[in-house]
Amino acid sequence: MKQRTVLISGAGVAGPALAYWLSRHGFRPTVVERSAGQRSSGNPVDVRGEAMEVAERMGVLPRLREAATSVSGMELVSASGRRVGRIAVGKADGTELEVARANLAAALHDAARERAEFVFGDFIAALRQDAAGVDVTFAAGAPRRFDLVVGADGLHSGVRRLVFGPSSGYMRHLGMYVATLQLGYAADDPSTVLMYNLPGRSVSVHPVNGSAMAAFIFRSPVIPGLDNRDIAACKQVVLDAYADGGWELPRLLDRVHAADDLYFDSVSRVRLPSWSQGRVALLGDAASCMSLFGNGSSLAITGAATLARALSATPDDYRAAFRAYEAEHRVRVRPTQRGRLVAGALLVPATRAGITARDLAVRVFSRAPARAAWPPASTRT
Ligand SMILES: Cc1cc2nc3c(=O)[nH]c(=O)nc-3n(C[C@H](O)[C@H](O)[C@H](O)COP(=O)(O)OP(=O)(O)OC[C@H]3O[C@@H](n4cnc5c(N)ncnc54)[C@H](O)[C@@H]3O)c2cc1C
C-alpha cells in the first residue's frame, strides 16, 4: 500500500512532535521550516499533564528532565533591587517540568529527525487542493505534491493565511507584547526567577541550566506595521518601552541591543470555528492560541499525538480523522482560552497602585501554609 505523504509547515514544538508520531503510524512526513535553523531564544515553557506522557512515549522525557530548570520561586523586586515578596513556583513532584523552549524544540526535533525529512530555510508559497492531493509551491524549493498538509507554523501561520484567509477574522491582540532572549551570562541563583514591574511592564530574569534568560512583557495596543521577524525593529520597541526603568534594566537593555536572536510577539488569542479545510489542517498555535497564558507547548505536543492517532485510525478518510482530532483536542484547549485578565493583572499590573496591591497580596498569600502554585497554571505556556 502507498505510504501517505504529509507536509508539515513549522519545526517549532508541534511540527516535530507530529512528524514523529506520523512516522510511527506509517505515514511519510516532510517538515518545512522558514528559519534557517533552530532558534536559541524563548523563555522556559511548561510540559505538564498529558504532554508528559506523550514525551515519555517519544523517549524524550529523560532529556527534558535533564534540561529542566530547578526554579522553585519567584522574587518580586523593587527599582532598587529590594526583594518585596516571594512566591513558590510550579510543582516539585515530577509531574510537570519547566524547560527552555529552545531545548524542548531541539529534543523533539532530534526525536523526529531520523524519521522525517526536514527542510530548513524555506516555506510554502502557495497550495492548491484537488480530490486526490495538494500541490505545493515553495518559496525556494521545487514544487511537490502531498496527500495532506498540516500548518504547525505558530501564531502567524502561513498555511492558515493561505487556506483560511487573513488573520483579522480569528486573531485578537490581547493588549500586550512579549520579548525574550538569552542573556549570555550565568544566573546568580538557579532556583529563583526575579521579576521587576513598572506600570504596564514586567521584566524577569529566569535561570535556565545555569544561564540567565530575560522576558519582557508589556502592555501596548497593536503597533501598526511591526513585523515580528524584523528583529531590529522589535529590539527598538523593547528599548523604548523600558527606557525609564530601574533595577537591572540598563544592563538588560544593553543585552537587548547586542542580541542576534530575540523572540518577540504580540500576546494574542486565535480562535477558529474549524481547524481543517479539505486536505489541510492546523495544529498548535496555528489552530488555537492564547500566547503566554495558554499552556501552548503542552497543547502543541498533545495535539500532535492526537492528530497522528486520528489519521492512523481512519487512514482512508482524512475528513473523519480531522473531525476526530478536533473533537478530542478542543476539549483540552477550551479551558485555556479563559482567565487571561487575572493572569495579566497579576504579572503586569497596569498602574503603580496595581503593583503595590499585587505585592501586598503576594506577601499575605505567601504567608499562608499551603504551597502556592505560581504563576497560576493558565499563565505559563
Ligand atoms: C523562537 C521562539 C521563541 C518562543 N518563545 C516563547 C516564549 O518565550 N514564551 C512563550 O509563551 N511562547 C514562546 N514561543 C511560542 C511557543 O513556543 C508556542 O506557543 C508553543 O510552543 C506552541 O508551539 P507551536 O509549534 O504551535 O508554535 P511555535 O513553537 O511558535 O513554532 C512554529 C514554528 O513555525 C515556524 N514558522 C513560522 N511561520 C512559518 C512559515 N510560514 N513556514 C514555515 N515555518 C514557519 C516558526 O519559525 C517556528 O519554528 C516561542 C516561539 C518561537 C518560534
Coordinates of C-alpha atoms and ligand atoms in Angstrom, one line a residue:
M1 CA 0.0 0.0 0.0
K2 CA 1.2 3.5 -0.8
Q3 CA 2.7 5.4 2.2
R4 CA 0.7 8.6 2.7
T5 CA 2.7 11.8 2.5
V6 CA 2.1 14.7 4.9
L7 CA 3.7 18.1 4.6
I8 CA 4.1 19.9 7.9
S9 CA 4.8 23.6 7.9
G10 CA 6.8 24.6 11.0
A11 CA 9.5 22.9 13.1
G12 CA 8.8 24.5 16.4
V13 CA 7.1 22.3 19.1
A14 CA 4.0 20.9 17.3
G15 CA 5.7 20.2 13.9
P16 CA 8.5 17.8 15.1
A17 CA 6.1 16.1 17.5
L18 CA 3.6 15.5 14.7
A19 CA 6.4 14.3 12.4
Y20 CA 7.5 11.8 15.0
W21 CA 4.0 10.4 15.6
L22 CA 3.0 10.3 11.9
S23 CA 6.1 8.2 11.1
R24 CA 5.3 5.8 13.9
H25 CA 1.9 5.4 12.4
G26 CA 3.3 4.6 8.9
F27 CA 3.0 8.0 7.2
R28 CA 5.8 9.8 5.4
P29 CA 6.2 13.3 6.9
T30 CA 8.2 16.2 5.5
V31 CA 8.7 19.3 7.6
V32 CA 9.4 22.7 6.1
E33 CA 10.7 25.4 8.5
R34 CA 11.1 29.0 7.5
S35 CA 14.1 29.7 9.8
A36 CA 17.4 28.6 8.6
G37 CA 17.9 26.6 11.8
Q38 CA 16.5 26.1 15.3
R39 CA 16.2 29.4 17.3
S40 CA 18.0 29.9 20.6
S41 CA 15.6 32.5 22.0
G42 CA 12.5 31.7 24.1
N43 CA 11.6 31.6 27.7
P44 CA 11.2 28.4 29.7
V45 CA 7.9 26.7 29.0
D46 CA 6.0 24.1 30.9
V47 CA 5.5 20.5 29.9
R48 CA 2.7 19.0 32.0
G49 CA -0.3 16.7 32.2
E50 CA -0.8 14.5 29.1
A51 CA 2.1 16.1 27.4
M52 CA 4.4 14.5 30.0
E53 CA 3.0 11.1 29.0
V54 CA 3.4 11.9 25.3
A55 CA 7.0 13.0 25.8
E56 CA 7.7 9.7 27.7
R57 CA 6.3 7.6 24.9
M58 CA 8.5 9.6 22.5
G59 CA 11.6 8.7 24.6
V60 CA 12.4 12.4 25.2
L61 CA 11.4 12.7 28.8
P62 CA 14.8 11.8 30.3
R63 CA 16.4 14.5 28.1
L64 CA 13.8 17.0 29.2
R65 CA 14.3 16.2 32.8
E66 CA 18.0 16.8 32.4
A67 CA 17.4 20.1 30.7
A68 CA 14.6 21.2 33.1
T69 CA 15.2 24.3 35.2
S70 CA 15.2 23.9 39.0
V71 CA 13.2 27.0 39.6
S72 CA 11.2 26.9 42.8
G73 CA 10.3 30.5 43.4
M74 CA 9.8 34.0 42.0
E75 CA 11.1 37.1 43.9
L76 CA 9.4 40.4 43.2
V77 CA 12.0 43.2 43.3
S78 CA 11.8 46.9 43.5
A79 CA 13.6 49.5 41.4
S80 CA 16.5 49.4 43.9
G81 CA 16.7 45.6 43.9
R82 CA 15.0 45.2 47.3
R83 CA 13.1 41.9 47.5
V84 CA 9.4 42.7 48.1
G85 CA 7.8 39.2 48.0
R86 CA 8.4 35.6 47.2
I87 CA 6.1 33.2 45.5
A88 CA 6.5 29.4 45.3
V89 CA 6.5 28.3 41.6
G90 CA 5.4 25.1 39.9
K91 CA 5.3 21.6 41.2
A92 CA 8.3 19.7 42.7
D93 CA 6.7 16.3 42.5
G94 CA 8.0 15.5 39.0
T95 CA 4.6 15.6 37.3
E96 CA 5.5 18.7 35.3
L97 CA 8.7 20.3 34.3
E98 CA 9.9 23.7 33.1
V99 CA 12.3 23.7 30.2
A100 CA 13.7 26.3 27.9
R101 CA 11.6 26.4 24.7
A102 CA 14.7 26.1 22.6
N103 CA 15.7 22.8 24.5
L104 CA 12.2 21.5 24.1
A105 CA 12.1 22.2 20.4
A106 CA 15.6 20.7 19.9
A107 CA 14.7 17.5 21.8
L108 CA 11.5 17.0 19.7
H109 CA 13.5 17.7 16.5
D110 CA 16.1 15.1 17.5
A111 CA 13.4 12.5 18.2
A112 CA 11.9 13.1 14.7
R113 CA 14.9 13.9 12.5
E114 CA 15.7 10.3 11.5
R115 CA 12.0 9.6 10.9
A116 CA 11.1 12.6 8.7
E117 CA 12.5 14.8 6.0
F118 CA 13.3 18.3 7.4
V119 CA 13.8 21.3 5.1
F120 CA 15.0 24.4 6.8
G121 CA 15.1 27.9 5.3
D122 CA 12.0 27.5 3.1
F123 CA 8.3 28.0 3.3
I124 CA 5.0 27.3 1.5
A125 CA 4.2 30.0 -1.1
A126 CA 1.0 28.5 -2.5
L127 CA -1.3 25.5 -2.1
R128 CA -3.8 24.0 -4.5
Q129 CA -6.0 21.1 -3.4
D130 CA -7.9 18.7 -5.6
A131 CA -9.7 15.4 -5.0
A132 CA -6.5 13.4 -4.7
G133 CA -3.9 15.6 -3.1
V134 CA -2.3 19.0 -2.6
D135 CA 0.1 20.7 -5.0
V136 CA 2.5 22.8 -3.0
T137 CA 4.7 25.6 -4.3
F138 CA 7.7 26.6 -2.1
A139 CA 9.4 29.9 -1.9
A140 CA 12.8 28.3 -2.7
G141 CA 12.4 24.5 -3.4
A142 CA 10.8 22.8 -6.4
P143 CA 7.0 22.2 -6.3
R144 CA 5.8 19.0 -4.8
R145 CA 2.6 17.1 -4.3
F146 CA 1.4 15.7 -0.9
D147 CA -1.6 13.8 0.3
L148 CA -2.2 16.1 3.2
V149 CA -0.8 19.4 4.6
V150 CA -0.7 20.5 8.3
G151 CA 0.0 24.1 9.4
A152 CA 2.1 23.8 12.6
D153 CA 3.7 27.2 11.9
G154 CA 2.7 29.1 15.0
L155 CA 0.7 32.2 15.9
H156 CA 1.3 33.9 12.5
S157 CA 0.8 30.7 10.5
G158 CA 1.4 31.0 6.8
V159 CA -0.7 27.9 6.0
R160 CA -3.6 29.4 7.9
R161 CA -3.4 32.7 5.9
L162 CA -3.2 30.8 2.6
V163 CA -6.2 28.5 3.3
F164 CA -8.3 30.3 5.9
G165 CA -7.7 33.9 4.9
P166 CA -6.3 36.9 6.7
S167 CA -5.9 36.7 10.5
S168 CA -8.3 39.7 11.2
G169 CA -11.2 37.3 11.4
Y170 CA -9.8 35.0 14.1
M171 CA -6.8 36.5 15.8
R172 CA -7.3 39.0 18.6
H173 CA -4.5 41.1 20.2
L174 CA -4.8 40.9 23.9
G175 CA -3.1 44.3 24.7
M176 CA 0.4 43.0 25.4
Y177 CA 3.7 42.1 23.8
V178 CA 6.4 39.7 24.9
A179 CA 10.1 39.6 24.1
T180 CA 12.6 37.0 25.4
L181 CA 16.3 36.4 24.9
Q182 CA 19.3 34.6 26.3
L183 CA 21.5 37.0 28.3
G184 CA 24.7 35.1 27.8
Y185 CA 25.8 35.2 31.5
A186 CA 25.2 32.9 34.5
A187 CA 22.2 33.3 36.7
D188 CA 23.0 34.2 40.3
D189 CA 20.6 31.7 41.8
P190 CA 19.4 28.7 39.8
S191 CA 16.2 28.3 41.8
T192 CA 14.8 31.8 41.7
V193 CA 13.2 34.0 39.0
L194 CA 13.5 37.7 39.6
M195 CA 10.7 40.0 38.4
Y196 CA 10.6 43.8 38.4
N197 CA 7.5 45.8 37.4
L198 CA 6.9 49.2 36.1
P199 CA 3.3 50.3 35.4
G200 CA 2.1 48.2 32.5
R201 CA 5.5 46.4 32.1
S202 CA 7.3 43.5 33.7
V203 CA 10.9 42.2 33.2
S204 CA 12.0 39.0 34.6
V205 CA 15.3 37.1 34.7
H206 CA 15.0 33.3 34.6
P207 CA 17.8 30.9 35.4
V208 CA 17.9 28.1 32.8
N209 CA 20.6 25.4 33.4
G210 CA 22.9 28.0 34.9
S211 CA 22.5 30.7 32.3
A212 CA 20.1 33.6 32.5
M213 CA 17.3 34.5 30.2
A214 CA 15.2 37.6 30.2
A215 CA 11.5 38.0 29.5
F216 CA 9.9 41.4 28.8
I217 CA 6.1 41.6 28.9
F218 CA 4.4 44.9 28.4
R219 CA 1.0 46.4 27.7
S220 CA 0.5 48.1 24.4
P221 CA -2.1 48.4 21.8
V222 CA -1.3 47.0 18.4
I223 CA 1.9 48.6 17.0
P224 CA 0.9 49.2 13.3
G225 CA 3.2 47.8 10.7
L226 CA 5.5 46.0 13.1
D227 CA 6.8 42.7 11.7
N228 CA 7.9 40.3 14.5
R229 CA 10.6 38.9 12.2
D230 CA 12.2 42.4 11.9
I231 CA 14.5 41.9 14.9
A232 CA 16.0 45.4 14.7
A233 CA 12.5 47.0 14.8
C234 CA 11.4 44.7 17.7
K235 CA 14.6 45.4 19.7
Q236 CA 13.8 49.2 19.4
V237 CA 10.3 48.7 20.6
V238 CA 11.7 46.9 23.8
L239 CA 14.4 49.5 24.3
D240 CA 11.8 52.4 24.1
A241 CA 9.3 50.6 26.3
Y242 CA 11.8 50.1 29.2
A243 CA 14.0 53.2 28.8
D244 CA 12.9 54.8 32.1
G245 CA 13.2 51.7 34.4
G246 CA 15.4 51.0 37.4
W247 CA 16.7 47.7 38.8
E248 CA 19.0 45.9 36.3
L249 CA 17.3 47.4 33.3
P250 CA 20.3 49.3 31.9
R251 CA 22.4 46.1 31.8
L252 CA 19.5 44.1 30.4
L253 CA 18.8 46.6 27.7
D254 CA 22.5 46.5 26.7
R255 CA 21.9 42.8 26.0
V256 CA 18.8 43.5 24.0
H257 CA 20.8 45.9 22.0
A258 CA 23.5 43.3 21.3
A259 CA 21.2 40.3 20.8
D260 CA 21.2 38.5 17.5
D261 CA 18.2 36.3 18.3
L262 CA 15.2 37.8 20.1
Y263 CA 11.7 36.2 20.3
F264 CA 9.1 39.0 20.0
D265 CA 5.4 38.6 19.6
S266 CA 2.1 40.0 20.4
V267 CA 0.1 38.3 23.1
S268 CA -2.8 37.1 21.1
R269 CA -5.7 34.7 21.0
V270 CA -6.5 32.6 18.0
R271 CA -10.0 31.1 17.7
L272 CA -11.2 29.4 14.5
P273 CA -14.6 27.7 14.0
S274 CA -12.9 24.8 12.2
W275 CA -9.3 23.5 12.2
S276 CA -9.3 22.0 8.7
Q277 CA -10.4 22.8 5.2
G278 CA -10.3 19.8 2.8
R279 CA -6.8 18.2 3.0
V280 CA -5.3 20.9 5.1
A281 CA -5.4 21.0 8.9
L282 CA -4.0 23.3 11.6
L283 CA -2.1 22.3 14.8
G284 CA -0.6 24.1 17.8
D285 CA -0.7 27.9 18.0
A286 CA -1.7 28.0 14.3
A287 CA -5.1 26.4 15.3
S288 CA -5.7 27.8 18.7
C289 CA -3.5 30.1 20.7
M290 CA -3.6 32.0 24.0
S291 CA 0.0 33.1 23.8
L292 CA 1.9 33.2 27.1
F293 CA -1.2 32.4 29.0
G294 CA -2.4 29.3 27.4
N295 CA -0.2 26.2 28.1
G296 CA 0.7 26.3 24.4
S297 CA 3.7 24.0 24.4
S298 CA 1.9 21.2 26.2
L299 CA -1.1 21.6 24.0
A300 CA 1.1 21.5 20.9
I301 CA 2.5 18.2 22.0
T302 CA -0.8 16.5 22.9
G303 CA -2.5 17.9 19.8
A304 CA 0.3 16.4 17.6
A305 CA -0.2 12.9 19.2
T306 CA -4.0 13.2 18.9
L307 CA -3.9 14.2 15.2
A308 CA -1.5 11.4 14.2
R309 CA -3.6 8.9 16.1
A310 CA -6.8 10.1 14.4
L311 CA -5.2 9.8 11.0
S312 CA -3.9 6.3 11.7
A313 CA -7.4 5.2 12.9
T314 CA -9.0 6.2 9.5
P315 CA -6.1 6.4 7.0
D316 CA -8.6 6.3 4.1
D317 CA -10.8 9.0 5.4
Y318 CA -8.8 12.2 6.3
R319 CA -12.1 14.1 6.8
A320 CA -13.2 11.8 9.6
A321 CA -9.7 11.9 11.1
F322 CA -9.6 15.7 11.2
R323 CA -13.1 15.7 12.8
A324 CA -12.0 13.2 15.4
Y325 CA -8.8 15.2 16.2
E326 CA -10.7 18.4 16.5
A327 CA -13.4 16.9 18.7
E328 CA -10.9 15.4 21.1
H329 CA -8.4 18.3 21.2
R330 CA -10.8 21.2 21.5
V331 CA -11.9 19.8 24.9
R332 CA -8.3 20.4 26.1
V333 CA -7.9 23.8 24.5
R334 CA -11.2 25.4 25.6
P335 CA -10.4 26.0 29.3
T336 CA -7.1 27.6 28.5
Q337 CA -8.8 30.3 26.4
R338 CA -10.3 31.8 29.6
G339 CA -8.7 33.6 32.6
R340 CA -6.3 35.9 30.8
L341 CA -7.4 39.1 32.6
V342 CA -6.5 37.7 36.0
A343 CA -3.1 36.4 34.9
G344 CA -2.3 39.6 33.0
A345 CA -3.3 41.7 36.0
L346 CA -1.0 39.7 38.3
L347 CA 2.0 39.6 36.2
V348 CA 1.8 43.0 34.6
P349 CA -0.3 45.4 36.7
A350 CA -1.3 48.4 34.7
T351 CA -0.7 51.1 37.3
R352 CA 1.7 51.8 40.2
A353 CA -1.2 51.3 42.6
G354 CA -1.9 48.0 41.0
I355 CA 1.7 46.9 41.5
T356 CA 1.6 47.9 45.2
A357 CA -1.7 46.0 45.7
R358 CA -0.3 42.9 43.9
D359 CA 2.9 43.0 46.1
L360 CA 0.8 43.2 49.2
A361 CA -1.4 40.3 48.1
V362 CA 1.6 38.2 47.4
R363 CA 3.1 38.9 50.9
V364 CA -0.2 37.9 52.5
F365 CA -0.7 34.9 50.3
S366 CA 2.9 33.6 50.7
R367 CA 2.4 33.6 54.5
A368 CA -0.4 31.1 54.0
P369 CA 0.7 27.5 55.0
A370 CA -0.2 25.8 51.7
R371 CA 2.4 25.9 48.9
A372 CA 1.1 28.3 46.2
A373 CA 1.2 27.3 42.6
W374 CA 2.5 30.4 40.8
P375 CA 2.1 31.7 38.3
P376 CA -1.4 30.3 38.0
A377 CA -1.3 27.4 35.6
S378 CA -3.1 29.5 32.9
T379 CA -0.2 32.0 32.8
R380 CA 2.5 29.5 31.6
T381 CA 2.9 28.2 28.1
Ligands
LIG1 C1 11.8 31.4 18.7 C2 10.5 31.2 19.5 C3 10.5 31.5 20.9 C4 9.4 31.4 21.6 N1 9.4 31.8 22.9 C5 8.3 31.9 23.6 C6 8.3 32.4 25.0 O1 9.3 32.8 25.5 N2 7.2 32.4 25.7 C7 6.0 31.9 25.1 O2 5.0 32.0 25.7 N3 6.0 31.4 23.9 C8 7.1 31.4 23.1 N4 7.0 30.9 21.9 C9 5.8 30.3 21.4 C10 5.7 28.9 21.9 O3 6.8 28.1 21.5 C11 4.4 28.3 21.3 O4 3.3 28.9 21.9 C12 4.1 26.8 21.6 O5 5.3 26.1 21.8 C13 3.3 26.2 20.5 O6 4.1 25.6 19.6 P1 3.9 25.6 18.0 O7 4.8 24.6 17.5 O8 2.5 25.6 17.7 O9 4.4 27.1 17.6 P2 5.9 27.6 17.6 O10 6.7 27.0 18.7 O11 5.8 29.1 17.6 O12 6.5 27.1 16.2 C14 6.1 27.5 15.0 C15 7.3 27.3 14.0 O13 6.9 27.6 12.7 C16 7.9 28.4 12.1 N5 7.2 29.2 11.0 C17 6.5 30.3 11.2 N6 6.0 30.7 10.0 C18 6.3 29.7 9.1 C19 6.1 29.6 7.7 N7 5.3 30.4 7.0 N8 6.6 28.5 7.1 C20 7.3 27.6 7.8 N9 7.6 27.7 9.1 C21 7.1 28.8 9.8 C22 8.5 29.2 13.2 O14 9.8 29.6 12.8 C23 8.5 28.1 14.3 O15 9.7 27.3 14.3 C24 8.2 31.0 21.0 C25 8.1 30.6 19.7 C26 9.3 30.7 18.9 C27 9.2 30.4 17.4

